[in-house]
Amino acid sequence: MDHFVSIHLDRGSDKPLYIQLYEGIVRLIEEKKLSPGEKLPTIRKLSSLLKVNTVTVVNAYRLLEREGYVVSRVGSGTYVRSAVKSINEGEMREDISEERSSVHQVPYDFAGAFIPPEYFPVEDFKRAINKVLDRDGGYAFSYSESQGYLPFRHSLGKYLAKEYAIEVPVHLIHVVSGAQQGIDIISKALLDFGDVVFVESPTYPGAIDAFKSRGARIVEIPLTQDGPDMDELVARLRLKPPKIFYTMPNFQNPTGYSYSEQKKKELLALSRKYDFLIIEDDHMNDLYYEERPLPLKNLDAEGRVFYIKGFSKLFMPGLRLGFIVAPEPFSKKLQEVKYFSDITSSELAQRALDVMLKDGSFYDHADKMREIFRERWNIALKAMKKHFPAGVYWSKPSGGLFFWITLPDGCYSMNLYGKAIKNGILITPGDFFYPDRRPTTSFRLSIAQIPSEKLEEGIKLLAGCIAELLEEYRIDPLKGDMYKPLL
Amino acid sequence: MDHFVSIHLDRGSDKPLYIQLYEGIVRLIEEKKLSPGEKLPTIRKLSSLLKVNTVTVVNAYRLLEREGYVVSRVGSGTYVRSAVKSINEGEMREDISEERSSVHQVPYDFAGAFIPPEYFPVEDFKRAINKVLDRDGGYAFSYSESQGYLPFRHSLGKYLAKEYAIEVPVHLIHVVSGAQQGIDIISKALLDFGDVVFVESPTYPGAIDAFKSRGARIVEIPLTQDGPDMDELVARLRLKPPKIFYTMPNFQNPTGYSYSEQKKKELLALSRKYDFLIIEDDHMNDLYYEERPLPLKNLDAEGRVFYIKGFSKLFMPGLRLGFIVAPEPFSKKLQEVKYFSDITSSELAQRALDVMLKDGSFYDHADKMREIFRERWNIALKAMKKHFPAGVYWSKPSGGLFFWITLPDGCYSMNLYGKAIKNGILITPGDFFYPDRRPTTSFRLSIAQIPSEKLEEGIKLLAGCIAELLEEYRIDPLKGDMYKPLL
């Protein structure tokens, strides 16, 4: 408590007292006078110590929580967060890889979102690249248009027509260096400071960072199993429609949820009514295990959807290729933005992937991956059903690499993360998929990196960690809300 | 004049009359009621026609000019521009390539800024890429850190130490997808709406677009043969220092000018005094013909310089690789921005170029290019001296690919461009290197694309075009300012 006495509050200042208090506590955290995990004084105690109204302390704590400095646990108190960081999955992965190297080898990696390098079609790609180098010589490294190598765009057009029955002229297809760049380029083309972007909640944090970099305000629309919560969406639209709605309508990251066809149509209808644009991030459609889902773009008669497809997750992340299909009126602008972003994507990579689209090895690879991951997906679903304790819920996606697991109320996934890593298991806590990185009881389980033969074992072990955690929380998962939070 | 009568001016509106007039004329241009090249009415005529003050018309015309809709030619009048486009060299190149295809083959290409594909070290690269694929398999396509493949960053550190005596730790080296992305990423990391950026005038338009995309205000600092006009720079700094000064201190694009060592030191001293950061775009240092110039970064004791090096111009544009050396305090931020921009640059390209840096073939290529372009440079200098008419001035850079040619006052380079293209010669009018794309009497002559054996012939032909133009302008180049502008 000593440190708190040192917080100076100036009652004569224009600055509200709760802001001053907030800033004082932030300073204590930054100067490491308050350590991660340390409990803040109760509201009553601090208000009497500093001789301020309890409301002032409540407001200061709320602001601290919103800004990510503290976590409050129901029935327990408010604690300093372990680290205040910008929210991005990349950093999360860095944290993880540090921990990974400290334990040398994590036996059960349910965090990695990309398929393992041994599945990349290296031989096919090598053949393709050598073909290009022999055929085109130095021209394989020259600049084509910013928008992308024309024959490659033709091949992408055919791919869209063949796989998704989407017919678009090549002048609307823009090659980019992966889906993330697609999001960034559309953001630069469309967003100005203060514009509103609706995102699914939870969602992919890399998109949020790109939107925030343009000064956009993020509004979260809760995602349910068959699409957005429509009541909430409509209520938010009535308040203020966004410039962009960012969505992954099929096999969403992190939940694995897919929109029903009904909700796809409703979203498009709303985009007309409230005049907003849609970014459809199709990160995983090729990895369907039941029937191939149709992208939203397939229903987009009016040209409101920017369709983004990256080849990273399924194909080869390090290749850095993807594409955007733009609505006609924005096509020119995207081209300009791509130019000042990085002029053009790798000419060599475009030409090589073009060869693989034309000779069919691209499609063969997709088929092969679908078989491999369909098997894993079946094993994972069975194992979760068999091993997970009562009170734990999980999504049942029909494609992709991710399951979204929800623990009983108050049982935070960050605590499970800590326990799991000690047992050689990696998961991705749900916190990372919310803009404010708030503590959640959900986490993402990815089947990308873990081999079939270790899947059930891994899930069984993880189930053991969950059971242990529930025990520590002294919670009866079927009854509910008495528990002792860990810290 | 008929169309102008249709412009509706609402005197009761809050909107100033000159803005209404501006918008009315823009509409006429967009609806193609005014054609490119068409002369606008004189100020007096339009003011009497619309019954507005002449100042209203002057202001409207100024705004039209600033926004790129019209060009005003001294002593002649105001004309509708041939096309209203955003200012970027890429589009300029597109315009050119359209014209190129219409004339099938331009015999004398003095516009292309990249070395021709036949000089790219394709065989060395093919060897390197196959080595990487055999050695690393699928890992050649996995993700490394956003900041770049670590062994490659070590090689880049050695390159900097060897070639420029710059010693930097690898954690300050950030791999990017070419110099343009370097500029864009630094802009995103540093610039907010309304921030001021100083640029050399003229300068590389791709940089301006990246700065403007962040909402920055651009201030032009005139460039002289040995660096910025210091009086103007200091006067501008006293008014309001920028957040960033963007510079190419050696073999600048488009002028070929280099800073004296004195001015390099002065600029760094000013950056301390007025607390601004510097982006050094080192696009061409490897192509020195006399002695190797030292980058500003080499003198940067205090860590104020972001050093950007692209491998496009000299090496292989389509490879899309370059790097940034960041001042320590900004290194973390750059990494975050790179992540949400495109996650990472091509892993395969990084690994292949790393092989070429390690086996020396990168350096061999640079040496070879230096020999080839030193020869062209000598030929070009001699030919200009021999053939260019009196009154024409040109820069004498000691490296790089560009000369900056200035015609007599009032003799616009856009007019020379039109005349030259009819004679099978491409140049880049100076207009493209100013933020407002204003008409200038200068142009850039590049020796990148034209073979040695056609160089003198090309320059002689171009000199003929210039002489013809001067004749049409009925100008005595030594006397000056009576001329009849073309249109």
mmCIF file of C-alpha atoms in Angstrom, chain A residues 25-300:
data_model
loop_
_atom_site.group_PDB
_atom_site.id
_atom_site.type_symbol
_atom_site.label_atom_id
_atom_site.label_comp_id
_atom_site.label_asym_id
_atom_site.label_seq_id
_atom_site.Cartn_x
_atom_site.Cartn_y
_atom_site.Cartn_z
ATOM 1 C CA ILE A 25 -1.143 3.584 -10.956
ATOM 2 C CA VAL A 26 0.130 3.193 -14.515
ATOM 3 C CA ARG A 27 3.318 4.920 -13.357
ATOM 4 C CA LEU A 28 3.666 2.474 -10.456
ATOM 5 C CA ILE A 29 3.282 -0.419 -12.892
ATOM 6 C CA GLU A 30 5.726 1.027 -15.383
ATOM 7 C CA GLU A 31 8.288 1.765 -12.679
ATOM 8 C CA LYS A 32 7.783 -1.835 -11.548
ATOM 9 C CA LYS A 33 6.752 -0.738 -8.065
ATOM 10 C CA LEU A 34 3.738 -2.950 -8.695
ATOM 11 C CA SER A 35 4.607 -6.408 -9.984
ATOM 12 C CA PRO A 36 2.661 -8.584 -12.391
ATOM 13 C CA GLY A 37 0.176 -10.667 -10.450
ATOM 14 C CA GLU A 38 0.119 -8.245 -7.530
ATOM 15 C CA LYS A 39 -3.332 -7.486 -6.178
ATOM 16 C CA LEU A 40 -4.489 -3.890 -6.101
ATOM 17 C CA PRO A 41 -6.058 -2.568 -2.865
ATOM 18 C CA THR A 42 -9.814 -2.947 -2.584
ATOM 19 C CA ILE A 43 -11.846 -0.005 -3.695
ATOM 20 C CA ARG A 44 -12.845 0.853 -0.150
ATOM 21 C CA LYS A 45 -9.271 0.741 1.127
ATOM 22 C CA LEU A 46 -7.809 2.869 -1.636
ATOM 23 C CA SER A 47 -10.573 5.441 -1.453
ATOM 24 C CA SER A 48 -10.047 5.910 2.266
ATOM 25 C CA LEU A 49 -6.260 5.965 1.888
ATOM 26 C CA LEU A 50 -6.343 8.671 -0.783
ATOM 27 C CA LYS A 51 -9.435 10.388 0.594
ATOM 28 C CA VAL A 52 -11.361 10.154 -2.645
ATOM 29 C CA ASN A 53 -14.841 8.972 -3.464
ATOM 30 C CA THR A 54 -15.182 5.234 -4.139
ATOM 31 C CA VAL A 55 -16.573 6.091 -7.578
ATOM 32 C CA THR A 56 -13.238 7.686 -8.444
ATOM 33 C CA VAL A 57 -11.425 4.445 -7.648
ATOM 34 C CA VAL A 58 -14.000 2.362 -9.518
ATOM 35 C CA ASN A 59 -13.571 4.541 -12.591
ATOM 36 C CA ALA A 60 -9.787 4.429 -12.392
ATOM 37 C CA TYR A 61 -9.795 0.629 -12.068
ATOM 38 C CA ARG A 62 -12.194 0.312 -14.976
ATOM 39 C CA LEU A 63 -9.927 2.420 -17.139
ATOM 40 C CA LEU A 64 -6.906 0.369 -16.070
ATOM 41 C CA GLU A 65 -8.733 -2.772 -17.041
ATOM 42 C CA ARG A 66 -9.879 -1.365 -20.356
ATOM 43 C CA GLU A 67 -6.343 -0.312 -21.190
ATOM 44 C CA GLY A 68 -5.058 -3.760 -20.325
ATOM 45 C CA TYR A 69 -3.011 -2.917 -17.254
ATOM 46 C CA VAL A 70 -5.035 -4.988 -14.819
ATOM 47 C CA VAL A 71 -7.375 -7.925 -14.777
ATOM 48 C CA SER A 72 -10.305 -8.091 -12.477
ATOM 49 C CA ARG A 73 -11.544 -11.476 -11.355
ATOM 50 C CA VAL A 74 -15.098 -11.713 -10.169
ATOM 51 C CA GLY A 75 -15.330 -12.199 -6.409
ATOM 52 C CA SER A 76 -11.603 -11.908 -5.967
ATOM 53 C CA GLY A 77 -10.169 -8.547 -6.824
ATOM 54 C CA THR A 78 -8.068 -6.658 -9.313
ATOM 55 C CA TYR A 79 -4.610 -7.816 -10.314
ATOM 56 C CA VAL A 80 -1.740 -6.340 -12.315
ATOM 57 C CA ARG A 81 -1.527 -8.026 -15.725
ATOM 58 C CA SER A 82 1.505 -10.118 -16.486
ATOM 59 C CA ALA A 83 2.521 -7.924 -19.395
ATOM 60 C CA VAL A 84 0.991 -5.032 -21.223
ATOM 61 C CA LYS A 85 1.562 -5.574 -24.888
ATOM 62 C CA SER A 86 0.040 -4.662 -28.122
ATOM 63 C CA ILE A 87 -2.366 -7.296 -29.193
ATOM 64 C CA ASN A 88 -1.144 -9.462 -31.951
ATOM 65 C CA GLU A 89 -0.974 -13.082 -32.624
ATOM 66 C CA GLY A 90 2.574 -12.716 -33.835
ATOM 67 C CA GLU A 91 3.749 -11.661 -30.427
ATOM 68 C CA MET A 92 1.752 -14.379 -28.870
ATOM 69 C CA ARG A 93 3.561 -16.795 -31.095
ATOM 70 C CA GLU A 94 6.827 -15.237 -30.073
ATOM 71 C CA ASP A 95 6.007 -15.666 -26.408
ATOM 72 C CA ILE A 96 5.173 -19.214 -27.165
ATOM 73 C CA SER A 97 8.302 -19.898 -29.125
ATOM 74 C CA GLU A 98 10.397 -18.504 -26.301
ATOM 75 C CA GLU A 99 8.691 -20.851 -23.937
ATOM 76 C CA ARG A 100 8.990 -23.561 -26.521
ATOM 77 C CA SER A 101 12.735 -23.150 -26.698
ATOM 78 C CA SER A 102 12.967 -23.132 -22.933
ATOM 79 C CA VAL A 103 11.301 -26.511 -22.791
ATOM 80 C CA HIS A 104 13.297 -27.497 -25.904
ATOM 81 C CA GLN A 105 10.512 -29.290 -27.634
ATOM 82 C CA VAL A 106 6.837 -29.014 -26.866
ATOM 83 C CA PRO A 107 5.409 -32.470 -27.465
ATOM 84 C CA TYR A 108 1.831 -31.295 -28.042
ATOM 85 C CA ASP A 109 1.575 -28.121 -30.101
ATOM 86 C CA PHE A 110 -2.094 -27.113 -30.381
ATOM 87 C CA ALA A 111 -1.131 -23.469 -30.992
ATOM 88 C CA GLY A 112 0.588 -23.396 -34.397
ATOM 89 C CA ALA A 113 -1.811 -22.233 -37.083
ATOM 90 C CA PHE A 114 0.124 -23.358 -40.139
ATOM 91 C CA ILE A 115 0.564 -26.763 -41.610
ATOM 92 C CA PRO A 116 4.027 -28.237 -40.976
ATOM 93 C CA PRO A 117 6.820 -27.667 -43.513
ATOM 94 C CA GLU A 118 7.080 -31.379 -44.303
ATOM 95 C CA TYR A 119 3.714 -31.131 -46.042
ATOM 96 C CA PHE A 120 4.719 -28.276 -48.332
ATOM 97 C CA PRO A 121 4.872 -29.397 -51.968
ATOM 98 C CA VAL A 122 8.581 -28.640 -52.219
ATOM 99 C CA GLU A 123 9.344 -30.903 -55.178
ATOM 100 C CA ASP A 124 6.466 -29.557 -57.237
ATOM 101 C CA PHE A 125 7.453 -26.035 -56.404
ATOM 102 C CA LYS A 126 11.085 -26.677 -57.253
ATOM 103 C CA ARG A 127 10.080 -28.036 -60.630
ATOM 104 C CA ALA A 128 7.839 -25.013 -61.194
ATOM 105 C CA ILE A 129 10.464 -22.482 -60.234
ATOM 106 C CA ASN A 130 13.119 -24.058 -62.409
ATOM 107 C CA LYS A 131 10.696 -24.142 -65.284
ATOM 108 C CA VAL A 132 10.058 -20.439 -64.824
ATOM 109 C CA LEU A 133 13.773 -19.594 -64.575
ATOM 110 C CA ASP A 134 14.592 -21.588 -67.706
ATOM 111 C CA ARG A 135 11.644 -20.213 -69.619
ATOM 112 C CA ASP A 136 11.716 -16.555 -68.564
ATOM 113 C CA GLY A 137 15.306 -15.895 -67.482
ATOM 114 C CA GLY A 138 15.738 -12.431 -66.014
ATOM 115 C CA TYR A 139 12.135 -11.546 -66.817
ATOM 116 C CA ALA A 140 11.118 -13.764 -63.915
ATOM 117 C CA PHE A 141 12.525 -10.984 -61.725
ATOM 118 C CA SER A 142 11.333 -7.957 -63.612
ATOM 119 C CA TYR A 143 8.362 -5.879 -62.577
ATOM 120 C CA SER A 144 5.000 -6.702 -63.926
ATOM 121 C CA GLU A 145 2.018 -4.558 -63.091
ATOM 122 C CA SER A 146 1.466 -3.626 -59.437
ATOM 123 C CA GLN A 147 -1.742 -5.551 -59.688
ATOM 124 C CA GLY A 148 0.071 -8.779 -60.465
ATOM 125 C CA TYR A 149 1.372 -10.935 -63.290
ATOM 126 C CA LEU A 150 -1.444 -11.129 -65.816
ATOM 127 C CA PRO A 151 -1.296 -14.858 -66.675
ATOM 128 C CA PHE A 152 -1.308 -15.620 -62.940
ATOM 129 C CA ARG A 153 -4.399 -13.464 -62.479
ATOM 130 C CA HIS A 154 -6.065 -15.404 -65.291
ATOM 131 C CA SER A 155 -5.244 -18.642 -63.473
ATOM 132 C CA LEU A 156 -6.671 -17.218 -60.249
ATOM 133 C CA GLY A 157 -9.819 -16.270 -62.107
ATOM 134 C CA LYS A 158 -10.153 -19.866 -63.298
ATOM 135 C CA TYR A 159 -9.539 -21.146 -59.781
ATOM 136 C CA LEU A 160 -12.362 -18.977 -58.461
ATOM 137 C CA ALA A 161 -14.724 -20.078 -61.200
ATOM 138 C CA LYS A 162 -13.875 -23.757 -60.778
ATOM 139 C CA GLU A 163 -13.884 -23.960 -56.994
ATOM 140 C CA TYR A 164 -16.422 -21.346 -55.944
ATOM 141 C CA ALA A 165 -18.438 -20.533 -59.057
ATOM 142 C CA ILE A 166 -17.300 -16.945 -58.717
ATOM 143 C CA GLU A 167 -16.897 -15.308 -62.091
ATOM 144 C CA VAL A 168 -14.795 -12.165 -62.059
ATOM 145 C CA PRO A 169 -12.868 -10.323 -64.737
ATOM 146 C CA VAL A 170 -9.102 -10.308 -64.217
ATOM 147 C CA HIS A 171 -8.973 -6.536 -63.854
ATOM 148 C CA LEU A 172 -10.696 -6.944 -60.477
ATOM 149 C CA ILE A 173 -8.151 -9.495 -59.230
ATOM 150 C CA HIS A 174 -5.236 -7.992 -57.309
ATOM 151 C CA VAL A 175 -2.255 -10.087 -56.283
ATOM 152 C CA VAL A 176 -0.964 -9.326 -52.783
ATOM 153 C CA SER A 177 1.758 -10.712 -50.530
ATOM 154 C CA GLY A 178 -0.549 -12.817 -48.379
ATOM 155 C CA ALA A 179 -3.939 -12.237 -46.759
ATOM 156 C CA GLN A 180 -2.537 -9.922 -44.087
ATOM 157 C CA GLN A 181 -1.337 -7.523 -46.770
ATOM 158 C CA GLY A 182 -4.749 -7.801 -48.377
ATOM 159 C CA ILE A 183 -6.342 -6.520 -45.175
ATOM 160 C CA ASP A 184 -3.736 -3.790 -44.788
ATOM 161 C CA ILE A 185 -4.108 -2.560 -48.362
ATOM 162 C CA ILE A 186 -7.893 -2.429 -48.228
ATOM 163 C CA SER A 187 -7.618 -0.573 -44.900
ATOM 164 C CA LYS A 188 -5.336 2.001 -46.465
ATOM 165 C CA ALA A 189 -7.633 2.377 -49.442
ATOM 166 C CA LEU A 190 -10.833 2.793 -47.419
ATOM 167 C CA LEU A 191 -10.221 3.860 -43.847
ATOM 168 C CA ASP A 192 -9.612 7.316 -42.441
ATOM 169 C CA PHE A 193 -9.086 8.352 -38.853
ATOM 170 C CA GLY A 194 -12.228 7.775 -36.793
ATOM 171 C CA ASP A 195 -13.955 5.467 -39.257
ATOM 172 C CA VAL A 196 -15.827 2.595 -37.687
ATOM 173 C CA VAL A 197 -15.033 -1.049 -38.436
ATOM 174 C CA PHE A 198 -17.232 -3.897 -37.236
ATOM 175 C CA VAL A 199 -15.448 -7.140 -36.464
ATOM 176 C CA GLU A 200 -16.630 -10.511 -35.296
ATOM 177 C CA SER A 201 -15.882 -11.132 -31.650
ATOM 178 C CA PRO A 202 -13.589 -13.024 -31.235
ATOM 179 C CA THR A 203 -11.545 -12.433 -34.397
ATOM 180 C CA TYR A 204 -8.098 -12.503 -35.987
ATOM 181 C CA PRO A 205 -5.915 -9.937 -34.173
ATOM 182 C CA GLY A 206 -3.731 -9.116 -37.201
ATOM 183 C CA ALA A 207 -6.786 -7.560 -38.853
ATOM 184 C CA ILE A 208 -7.512 -5.400 -35.817
ATOM 185 C CA ASP A 209 -3.963 -4.054 -35.838
ATOM 186 C CA ALA A 210 -4.266 -3.096 -39.505
ATOM 187 C CA PHE A 211 -7.576 -1.295 -38.896
ATOM 188 C CA LYS A 212 -6.268 0.457 -35.795
ATOM 189 C CA SER A 213 -3.218 1.638 -37.678
ATOM 190 C CA ARG A 214 -5.614 3.686 -39.820
ATOM 191 C CA GLY A 215 -7.110 5.221 -36.684
ATOM 192 C CA ALA A 216 -10.315 3.191 -37.011
ATOM 193 C CA ARG A 217 -12.688 2.561 -34.124
ATOM 194 C CA ILE A 218 -13.350 -1.137 -33.644
ATOM 195 C CA VAL A 219 -16.824 -2.371 -32.719
ATOM 196 C CA GLU A 220 -17.182 -6.024 -31.752
ATOM 197 C CA ILE A 221 -20.193 -7.998 -32.951
ATOM 198 C CA PRO A 222 -20.552 -11.216 -30.972
ATOM 199 C CA LEU A 223 -20.245 -14.310 -33.112
ATOM 200 C CA THR A 224 -22.539 -17.253 -32.594
ATOM 201 C CA GLN A 225 -22.349 -20.724 -34.089
ATOM 202 C CA ASP A 226 -24.156 -19.776 -37.295
ATOM 203 C CA GLY A 227 -22.938 -16.230 -37.773
ATOM 204 C CA PRO A 228 -23.136 -12.867 -36.065
ATOM 205 C CA ASP A 229 -25.633 -12.138 -33.328
ATOM 206 C CA MET A 230 -28.128 -10.404 -35.620
ATOM 207 C CA ASP A 231 -29.962 -8.460 -32.912
ATOM 208 C CA GLU A 232 -26.723 -6.988 -31.679
ATOM 209 C CA LEU A 233 -25.606 -6.298 -35.244
ATOM 210 C CA VAL A 234 -28.788 -4.464 -36.150
ATOM 211 C CA ALA A 235 -28.721 -2.496 -32.902
ATOM 212 C CA ARG A 236 -25.169 -1.410 -33.651
ATOM 213 C CA LEU A 237 -26.022 -0.553 -37.242
ATOM 214 C CA ARG A 238 -28.849 1.680 -36.064
ATOM 215 C CA LEU A 239 -26.466 3.478 -33.760
ATOM 216 C CA LYS A 240 -23.825 4.050 -36.440
ATOM 217 C CA PRO A 241 -23.128 1.914 -39.496
ATOM 218 C CA PRO A 242 -19.476 1.071 -40.091
ATOM 219 C CA LYS A 243 -17.430 1.721 -43.195
ATOM 220 C CA ILE A 244 -16.335 -1.921 -43.167
ATOM 221 C CA PHE A 245 -17.538 -5.187 -41.705
ATOM 222 C CA TYR A 246 -14.646 -7.644 -41.430
ATOM 223 C CA THR A 247 -15.689 -11.281 -41.531
ATOM 224 C CA MET A 248 -14.473 -14.831 -42.008
ATOM 225 C CA PRO A 249 -17.824 -16.429 -42.876
ATOM 226 C CA ASN A 250 -16.432 -19.946 -43.223
ATOM 227 C CA PHE A 251 -14.344 -21.860 -40.625
ATOM 228 C CA GLN A 252 -13.649 -18.647 -38.764
ATOM 229 C CA ASN A 253 -10.391 -17.944 -36.979
ATOM 230 C CA PRO A 254 -10.358 -18.636 -34.025
ATOM 231 C CA THR A 255 -13.771 -20.290 -33.558
ATOM 232 C CA GLY A 256 -14.174 -22.511 -36.601
ATOM 233 C CA TYR A 257 -17.782 -21.251 -36.870
ATOM 234 C CA SER A 258 -19.423 -20.797 -40.280
ATOM 235 C CA TYR A 259 -22.299 -18.534 -41.280
ATOM 236 C CA SER A 260 -25.561 -20.144 -42.283
ATOM 237 C CA GLU A 261 -26.653 -19.271 -45.805
ATOM 238 C CA GLN A 262 -29.507 -17.317 -44.282
ATOM 239 C CA LYS A 263 -27.149 -15.142 -42.276
ATOM 240 C CA LYS A 264 -24.896 -14.620 -45.276
ATOM 241 C CA LYS A 265 -27.884 -13.264 -47.171
ATOM 242 C CA GLU A 266 -29.011 -11.154 -44.250
ATOM 243 C CA LEU A 267 -25.566 -9.624 -43.883
ATOM 244 C CA LEU A 268 -25.515 -8.689 -47.570
ATOM 245 C CA ALA A 269 -28.998 -7.213 -47.296
ATOM 246 C CA LEU A 270 -27.903 -5.160 -44.294
ATOM 247 C CA SER A 271 -24.833 -3.947 -46.161
ATOM 248 C CA ARG A 272 -27.169 -2.536 -48.790
ATOM 249 C CA LYS A 273 -29.574 -1.037 -46.300
ATOM 250 C CA TYR A 274 -26.909 0.586 -44.136
ATOM 251 C CA ASP A 275 -24.439 1.154 -46.970
ATOM 252 C CA PHE A 276 -21.280 -0.489 -45.703
ATOM 253 C CA LEU A 277 -18.604 -2.597 -47.349
ATOM 254 C CA ILE A 278 -17.532 -6.100 -46.375
ATOM 255 C CA ILE A 279 -14.098 -7.663 -46.209
ATOM 256 C CA GLU A 280 -14.402 -11.411 -46.536
ATOM 257 C CA ASP A 281 -11.216 -13.075 -45.334
ATOM 258 C CA ASP A 282 -11.377 -16.514 -46.872
ATOM 259 C CA HIS A 283 -8.444 -17.997 -45.007
ATOM 260 C CA MET A 284 -9.473 -21.632 -45.066
ATOM 261 C CA ASN A 285 -12.267 -22.523 -47.491
ATOM 262 C CA ASP A 286 -10.161 -25.092 -49.323
ATOM 263 C CA LEU A 287 -9.974 -27.163 -46.158
ATOM 264 C CA TYR A 288 -13.577 -28.335 -46.021
ATOM 265 C CA TYR A 289 -14.332 -31.799 -44.650
ATOM 266 C CA GLU A 290 -17.985 -32.109 -45.522
ATOM 267 C CA GLU A 291 -19.147 -29.953 -48.385
ATOM 268 C CA ARG A 292 -17.331 -27.053 -49.914
ATOM 269 C CA PRO A 293 -18.768 -23.869 -48.416
ATOM 270 C CA LEU A 294 -19.589 -20.964 -50.674
ATOM 271 C CA PRO A 295 -17.898 -17.665 -49.972
ATOM 272 C CA LEU A 296 -20.046 -14.616 -49.281
ATOM 273 C CA LYS A 297 -18.568 -13.207 -52.501
ATOM 274 C CA ASN A 298 -20.511 -15.838 -54.374
ATOM 275 C CA LEU A 299 -23.751 -14.130 -53.304
ATOM 276 C CA ASP A 300 -22.457 -10.588 -53.759
#
